[in-house]
Amino acid sequence: MSAPLQVTVLGATGSIGLSTLDVIARHPDRYQAFALTAHNRIAELRALCVTHRPRYAVVADSPRAAELQRQLDNEGIATRVLVGEGGLCEVAAHPDVDAVMAAIVGAAGLRPTLSAVQAGKRVLLANKEALVMSGALFMQALRDSRAVLLPIDSEHNAIFQCLPGDYRRGLAEVGVRRILLTASGGPFRELPLEQLSSVTVAQACAHPNWSMGRKISVDSASMMNKGLELIEACWLFDARPDQVEVVVHPQSVIHSMVDYVDGSVLAQLGNPDMRTPIAHALAWPERIDSGVSALDLLRIGRLDFQAPDETRFPCLRIAREAAVAGGTAPAMLNAANEVAVDAFLGGRIRFTEIASIIEHVLDTEPAAPAFSLDDILAADMRARELASRWLNGRRR
Ligand code: NAD
Ligand code: MG
């Protein structure tokens, strides 16, 4: 029997991170946590280190690192604590690491995820923002390395499972007509439109089918999540934006579909539990138990489909426009959205103003070509400035 795969979990204290550790713990013979990282939830990270005994842990700053190191030393745990982005990149690219779960939320995950790609790891991509921001560069880094990229986003994992193994030859070459990206429609799918501007943070974070971090929960409520996923699908599967169709499917049982030229439509189904795509990506091309119960179609009874409503969900339209514009537009879209969601979560803006901020930023700053990581990071910073200026102007 071969040695267990060494897995770095970036964002170990988050929703995806914890689900990943749940799957890893079910297969100690196959997987071992090599490094666990967290931004600031030190107590949670300490508990995870006690359970999983990783070689490294990474936290945001030196005072937190010193505190965690002291606690672990006292408990006789040999984990070494590293700090900041440098530490994240180090554990993502470490020569002893086989697989990296990229589950940091937002642009903060870009450099560590790219480090894992450049170091040729098996990269399990949950951090869609990293790919949305840097698409062309990210995919080039993948081609230049021996890395294997496996999508964790349930829709993209489903599409990956429904595509033939040689899909990188091109969608047309393998007979794909279009990709059908399913969306639950989130908590506000049927809310009377006039109430949308007064929804609370708690309402926005209460997703009907999935339990997730706060940022992606708000993105799901605004359907910006589906917009980011549309861009993600274009990069992952080399699709044009018009080859990806969003279909609202409130039950979240079909996780996405691939429509072939002969009229066949292949779908991947399952209970809405992220441990399924995580287990799939960890074990691919094999299959392992994920802890997810068998799908009970008789209990579910029916599957419904609707067209997305872009009046209700302008973020979906704005994201599609950014996908078509290309260059730095997706990075600006993502950055403006991060600022806007943060402001909404902090009670500073209304839910409907999320789209207003993003549209303002994209209308103010035209998309430019993105030749380098510096171009992308500059566009990200410029979008954050413009979004912050919008917020400050509003306060006056
Ligand atoms: P979460 O908020 O639950 O967890 C985020 C993790 O990232 C935490 O461990 C946190 O410590 C870490 N983090 C946050 N800011 C950081 C920073 N500046 N530097 C370093 N680390 C930082 O989020 P989540 O729901 O687990 O989502 C993680 C990623 O996976 C997101 O990109 C999300 O879009 C994607 N995703 C999540 C789900 C889901 O079901 N939760 C599904 C599909 C995709
Ligand atoms: Mg998804």
XYZ file of C-alpha atoms and ligand atoms in Angstrom:
441
model
C 0.000 0.000 0.000
C 1.388 3.441 -0.930
C 1.912 6.247 1.598
C -1.031 8.574 2.225
C -1.351 11.593 -0.082
C -0.122 14.749 1.670
C -2.834 17.416 1.479
C -2.550 21.139 2.189
C -5.899 22.693 3.065
C -5.876 26.452 2.407
C -8.816 27.909 4.352
C -9.127 24.904 6.671
C -11.490 26.627 9.134
C -14.050 27.507 6.441
C -17.046 25.589 5.223
C -15.139 23.861 2.382
C -12.039 23.373 4.540
C -14.016 21.574 7.249
C -15.832 19.393 4.701
C -12.445 18.491 3.203
C -11.083 17.479 6.604
C -14.222 15.419 7.189
C -13.535 13.418 4.007
C -9.800 13.144 4.801
C -10.593 11.805 8.294
C -12.692 9.018 6.736
C -9.641 7.738 4.828
C -6.538 7.974 7.034
C -4.883 5.293 4.904
C -5.232 7.479 1.767
C -4.922 11.105 2.932
C -3.028 13.049 5.522
C -3.302 16.765 6.334
C 0.104 18.288 5.594
C -0.740 21.942 6.294
C -3.833 23.726 7.579
C -4.359 27.472 7.218
C -6.758 30.030 8.701
C -7.004 33.783 8.608
C -7.840 34.602 12.205
C -9.900 31.838 13.836
C -6.965 30.623 15.903
C -8.947 28.573 18.433
C -10.597 26.607 15.607
C -7.265 26.086 13.854
C -5.655 24.892 17.091
C -8.424 22.294 17.529
C -7.938 21.122 13.923
C -4.174 20.800 14.506
C -4.833 18.675 17.599
C -7.065 16.347 15.578
C -5.135 16.195 12.285
C -1.506 16.758 13.406
C -0.357 18.633 10.268
C 3.329 19.426 9.737
C 2.490 23.129 9.255
C -0.192 25.631 10.174
C -0.431 29.132 8.685
C -2.142 32.207 10.164
C -2.445 35.868 9.128
C 0.075 37.640 11.378
C 3.006 37.153 13.744
C 1.216 37.779 17.086
C -1.393 35.134 16.211
C 1.319 32.777 14.968
C 3.307 33.140 18.211
C 0.182 32.526 20.299
C -0.799 29.429 18.302
C 2.771 28.087 18.365
C 2.888 28.488 22.142
C -0.427 26.641 22.600
C 0.606 23.784 20.298
C 4.028 23.480 21.991
C 2.293 23.252 25.381
C 0.133 20.424 24.107
C 3.157 18.592 22.738
C 2.023 18.942 19.109
C 4.863 19.179 16.595
C 3.063 21.468 14.081
C 5.194 24.454 12.973
C 3.293 27.728 12.564
C 4.062 29.975 9.580
C 2.774 33.478 8.793
C 0.978 35.389 6.062
C 0.932 35.092 2.288
C 4.533 33.841 2.240
C 3.554 30.998 4.555
C 0.484 30.170 2.433
C 2.562 30.007 -0.755
C 5.187 27.893 1.002
C 2.735 25.203 2.143
C 0.969 25.282 -1.251
C 4.203 24.597 -3.134
C 6.121 22.489 -0.576
C 7.946 19.584 -2.279
C 6.365 17.055 0.118
C 2.796 18.123 -0.780
C 0.757 16.103 -3.281
C -2.591 17.897 -3.289
C -3.770 21.391 -2.376
C -7.355 22.266 -1.525
C -7.690 25.952 -2.532
C -10.526 27.021 -0.223
C -9.582 30.535 0.835
C -12.419 32.927 0.016
C -11.814 35.769 -2.436
C -8.800 37.416 -4.036
C -6.660 36.557 -0.985
C -6.414 33.019 -2.379
C -4.933 34.011 -5.736
C -1.188 33.846 -5.033
C -1.252 30.676 -2.897
C -3.442 28.902 -5.483
C -1.150 29.978 -8.323
C 1.840 28.762 -6.272
C 0.250 25.306 -6.050
C -0.363 25.288 -9.820
C 3.194 26.416 -10.607
C 4.591 23.744 -8.270
C 2.703 21.062 -10.242
C 0.318 19.905 -7.509
C -3.069 18.256 -7.770
C -5.080 21.462 -7.230
C -8.628 21.165 -5.917
C -10.160 24.509 -6.833
C -12.944 25.878 -4.624
C -11.583 29.446 -4.664
C -13.353 30.458 -7.898
C -12.415 34.122 -7.385
C -8.743 33.256 -8.076
C -9.594 31.802 -11.481
C -12.121 34.541 -12.326
C -9.503 37.215 -11.656
C -6.597 35.699 -13.491
C -8.227 33.271 -15.995
C -5.829 33.350 -18.957
C -2.732 33.543 -16.767
C -3.976 30.798 -14.461
C -4.730 28.420 -17.346
C -1.356 29.191 -18.936
C 0.392 28.386 -15.633
C -1.538 25.119 -15.615
C -0.382 24.229 -19.142
C 3.212 25.147 -18.251
C 3.237 22.891 -15.200
C 2.431 19.284 -14.387
C -0.426 20.400 -12.162
C -3.809 18.688 -12.368
C -6.764 21.006 -11.788
C -9.969 19.492 -10.401
C -13.014 21.704 -9.881
C -14.671 21.643 -6.459
C -17.500 24.052 -7.226
C -20.385 21.555 -7.415
C -21.501 22.777 -10.871
C -18.029 22.596 -12.392
C -17.324 19.292 -10.753
C -20.586 18.030 -12.289
C -19.633 19.369 -15.740
C -16.181 17.783 -15.413
C -17.862 14.452 -14.617
C -20.216 14.782 -17.631
C -17.442 15.663 -20.126
C -15.294 13.033 -21.859
C -11.717 12.605 -20.600
C -10.269 14.340 -23.677
C -12.433 17.493 -23.444
C -9.304 19.661 -23.534
C -9.219 18.985 -27.297
C -12.061 21.524 -27.491
C -15.782 21.422 -26.748
C -16.761 21.347 -30.442
C -14.253 18.538 -31.125
C -15.806 16.340 -28.450
C -19.357 17.070 -29.638
C -20.535 19.445 -26.918
C -23.254 21.910 -27.939
C -23.476 23.811 -24.639
C -22.994 23.635 -20.936
C -26.095 23.956 -18.759
C -25.045 25.614 -15.506
C -27.724 25.045 -12.868
C -28.547 27.625 -10.201
C -30.818 27.264 -7.169
C -31.952 30.882 -7.461
C -31.012 31.414 -3.800
C -33.256 32.645 -0.983
C -34.804 35.521 -2.996
C -35.928 33.660 -6.092
C -39.596 34.306 -5.341
C -39.450 37.283 -2.995
C -41.692 40.153 -4.212
C -39.306 42.445 -6.147
C -40.129 45.548 -4.089
C -38.908 43.781 -0.922
C -35.468 43.029 -2.344
C -33.986 46.376 -1.273
C -34.856 45.782 2.393
C -33.687 42.182 2.926
C -31.452 41.542 5.947
C -28.016 39.941 6.143
C -29.545 36.949 7.964
C -32.081 36.455 5.143
C -29.359 36.702 2.487
C -27.166 34.171 4.296
C -29.978 31.627 4.746
C -29.533 29.568 1.583
C -32.395 27.121 0.981
C -30.189 24.130 0.019
C -26.522 24.716 0.918
C -24.685 25.669 4.107
C -21.738 27.903 3.097
C -19.497 30.796 4.154
C -21.090 34.258 4.369
C -19.517 35.769 1.244
C -20.608 32.993 -1.115
C -24.042 32.933 0.569
C -24.575 36.610 -0.322
C -23.201 35.915 -3.825
C -25.780 33.140 -4.174
C -28.561 35.464 -3.049
C -27.555 38.102 -5.650
C -26.725 35.410 -8.230
C -23.279 36.979 -8.596
C -22.140 33.506 -7.603
C -23.624 32.179 -10.846
C -21.987 35.047 -12.739
C -18.588 34.153 -11.263
C -19.305 30.502 -12.062
C -20.101 31.354 -15.658
C -16.661 32.964 -15.996
C -15.116 30.025 -14.116
C -16.747 27.572 -16.557
C -15.453 29.506 -19.583
C -11.869 29.168 -18.315
C -12.066 25.617 -17.023
C -13.698 24.171 -20.126
C -12.490 26.628 -22.764
C -16.070 27.721 -23.503
C -17.366 30.990 -24.930
C -19.829 32.831 -22.646
C -22.652 32.089 -25.133
C -21.925 28.341 -24.795
C -22.837 28.459 -21.093
C -26.532 28.687 -20.310
C -27.791 29.309 -16.782
C -30.821 27.237 -15.792
C -32.576 27.853 -12.489
C -33.258 24.534 -10.758
C -34.558 25.211 -7.238
C -34.028 21.687 -5.811
C -30.200 21.712 -6.335
C -30.242 18.000 -7.122
C -28.858 18.267 -10.650
C -25.523 20.028 -10.202
C -25.123 20.898 -13.913
C -25.384 19.295 -17.347
C -23.621 18.934 -20.686
C -25.677 19.083 -23.899
C -24.169 17.148 -26.840
C -24.798 17.682 -30.573
C -26.615 14.350 -30.882
C -29.276 15.557 -28.423
C -27.902 13.695 -25.408
C -27.831 15.666 -22.187
C -25.669 14.254 -19.399
C -26.278 15.385 -15.830
C -24.637 14.726 -12.486
C -27.049 14.406 -9.550
C -26.586 14.145 -5.829
C -27.613 15.535 -2.463
C -26.425 19.125 -2.019
C -23.368 18.332 0.105
C -19.904 19.578 -0.900
C -18.272 16.397 0.389
C -19.313 14.729 -2.891
C -17.242 16.965 -5.223
C -14.450 17.084 -2.609
C -14.250 13.273 -2.413
C -14.471 13.065 -6.205
C -11.546 15.458 -6.671
C -9.435 13.909 -3.899
C -9.788 10.384 -5.281
C -10.149 11.034 -9.036
C -10.121 8.924 -11.144
C -11.125 6.550 -8.358
C -14.216 6.826 -6.143
C -14.318 6.858 -2.349
C -16.985 7.140 0.344
C -17.673 10.811 1.146
C -20.119 10.371 4.010
C -22.951 11.746 1.841
C -26.154 9.719 1.980
C -27.614 8.114 -1.158
C -29.903 10.288 -3.249
C -33.571 9.498 -2.577
C -35.316 10.537 -5.800
C -38.682 9.254 -4.632
C -38.560 11.587 -1.637
C -37.503 14.513 -3.858
C -40.350 13.687 -6.221
C -39.869 16.402 -8.855
C -37.190 18.495 -10.511
C -38.134 22.003 -11.722
C -36.429 24.333 -14.197
C -36.829 28.057 -14.931
C -35.069 30.773 -16.890
C -33.039 33.191 -14.712
C -34.635 36.622 -14.182
C -31.998 39.281 -14.917
C -34.232 42.127 -13.710
C -34.289 40.535 -10.299
C -30.635 39.462 -10.547
C -28.703 42.168 -12.456
C -25.392 40.750 -11.169
C -25.789 37.834 -13.556
C -26.031 40.192 -16.547
C -23.123 42.347 -15.306
C -20.937 39.253 -14.885
C -21.825 37.981 -18.354
C -20.844 41.388 -19.794
C -17.519 41.199 -17.921
C -16.943 37.701 -19.306
C -17.482 39.002 -22.839
C -15.307 42.107 -22.241
C -12.448 39.925 -20.913
C -9.023 41.349 -19.978
C -9.137 42.983 -16.561
C -12.970 43.184 -16.472
C -13.528 39.943 -14.493
C -10.871 40.958 -11.928
C -12.599 44.335 -11.475
C -16.007 42.662 -11.270
C -14.695 40.359 -8.561
C -12.969 43.102 -6.566
C -15.979 45.458 -6.704
C -18.200 42.583 -5.630
C -15.927 41.749 -2.674
C -16.073 45.363 -1.463
C -19.845 45.542 -2.008
C -20.584 42.231 -0.242
C -18.393 43.266 2.672
C -20.321 46.553 2.924
C -23.635 44.689 2.812
C -22.492 42.209 5.487
C -21.364 45.188 7.603
C -24.812 46.774 7.340
C -23.521 49.744 5.314
C -25.518 49.260 2.107
C -28.770 47.737 0.917
C -28.756 44.382 -0.834
C -29.747 45.973 -4.160
C -26.818 48.396 -3.954
C -24.363 45.520 -4.427
C -25.181 45.523 -8.152
C -25.132 49.368 -8.284
C -21.565 49.489 -6.938
C -20.271 46.833 -9.317
C -21.935 48.427 -12.319
C -20.537 51.833 -11.329
C -17.001 50.423 -11.125
C -17.200 48.614 -14.463
C -18.765 51.646 -16.180
C -16.100 53.989 -14.780
C -13.004 51.941 -15.562
C -12.812 50.358 -19.014
C -11.404 46.834 -19.295
C -7.722 46.658 -20.297
C -5.667 43.691 -21.486
C -4.319 41.536 -18.637
C -0.804 40.464 -19.634
C 0.638 39.872 -16.182
C -0.261 39.253 -12.564
C 0.686 42.895 -11.924
C -1.934 44.059 -14.457
C -4.545 41.967 -12.657
C -3.580 43.094 -9.164
C -3.552 46.750 -10.317
C -7.068 46.353 -11.776
C -8.205 44.679 -8.553
C -6.839 47.577 -6.513
C -8.341 50.227 -8.814
C -11.773 48.566 -8.591
C -11.543 48.476 -4.793
C -10.669 52.195 -4.764
C -13.605 53.084 -7.016
C -15.998 50.946 -4.979
C -14.770 52.494 -1.712
C -15.158 55.964 -3.193
C -18.759 55.122 -4.125
C -19.361 53.994 -0.541
C -17.793 57.137 0.940
C -19.765 59.402 -1.396
C -22.957 57.687 -0.337
C -22.299 58.216 3.340
C -22.098 62.005 2.929
P -15.614 30.438 4.478
O -15.822 31.879 4.725
O -16.416 29.454 5.237
O -14.063 30.081 4.712
C -13.051 30.849 4.162
C -11.678 30.369 4.613
O -10.696 31.260 4.053
C -11.464 30.383 6.133
O -10.665 29.293 6.509
C -10.695 31.683 6.366
O -9.844 31.629 7.507
C -9.889 31.808 5.092
N -9.597 33.205 4.752
C -10.485 34.230 4.651
N -9.851 35.376 4.314
C -8.544 35.080 4.207
C -7.378 35.840 3.906
N -7.442 37.165 3.653
N -6.187 35.214 3.888
C -6.096 33.887 4.142
N -7.163 33.110 4.440
C -8.365 33.695 4.479
O -15.800 30.208 2.902
P -16.272 28.890 2.130
O -17.747 28.865 2.024
O -15.573 27.702 2.682
O -15.731 29.212 0.659
C -14.353 29.096 0.325
C -14.200 29.196 -1.181
O -14.871 28.090 -1.776
C -14.843 30.447 -1.792
O -14.071 30.887 -2.873
C -16.190 29.959 -2.283
O -16.662 30.687 -3.397
C -15.841 28.537 -2.707
N -16.977 27.621 -2.695
C -17.620 27.353 -1.541
C -18.713 26.489 -1.523
C -19.417 26.132 -0.239
O -20.321 25.291 -0.261
N -19.074 26.711 0.890
C -19.152 25.912 -2.729
C -18.465 26.218 -3.901
C -17.370 27.069 -3.881
Mg -21.283 26.444 -7.063
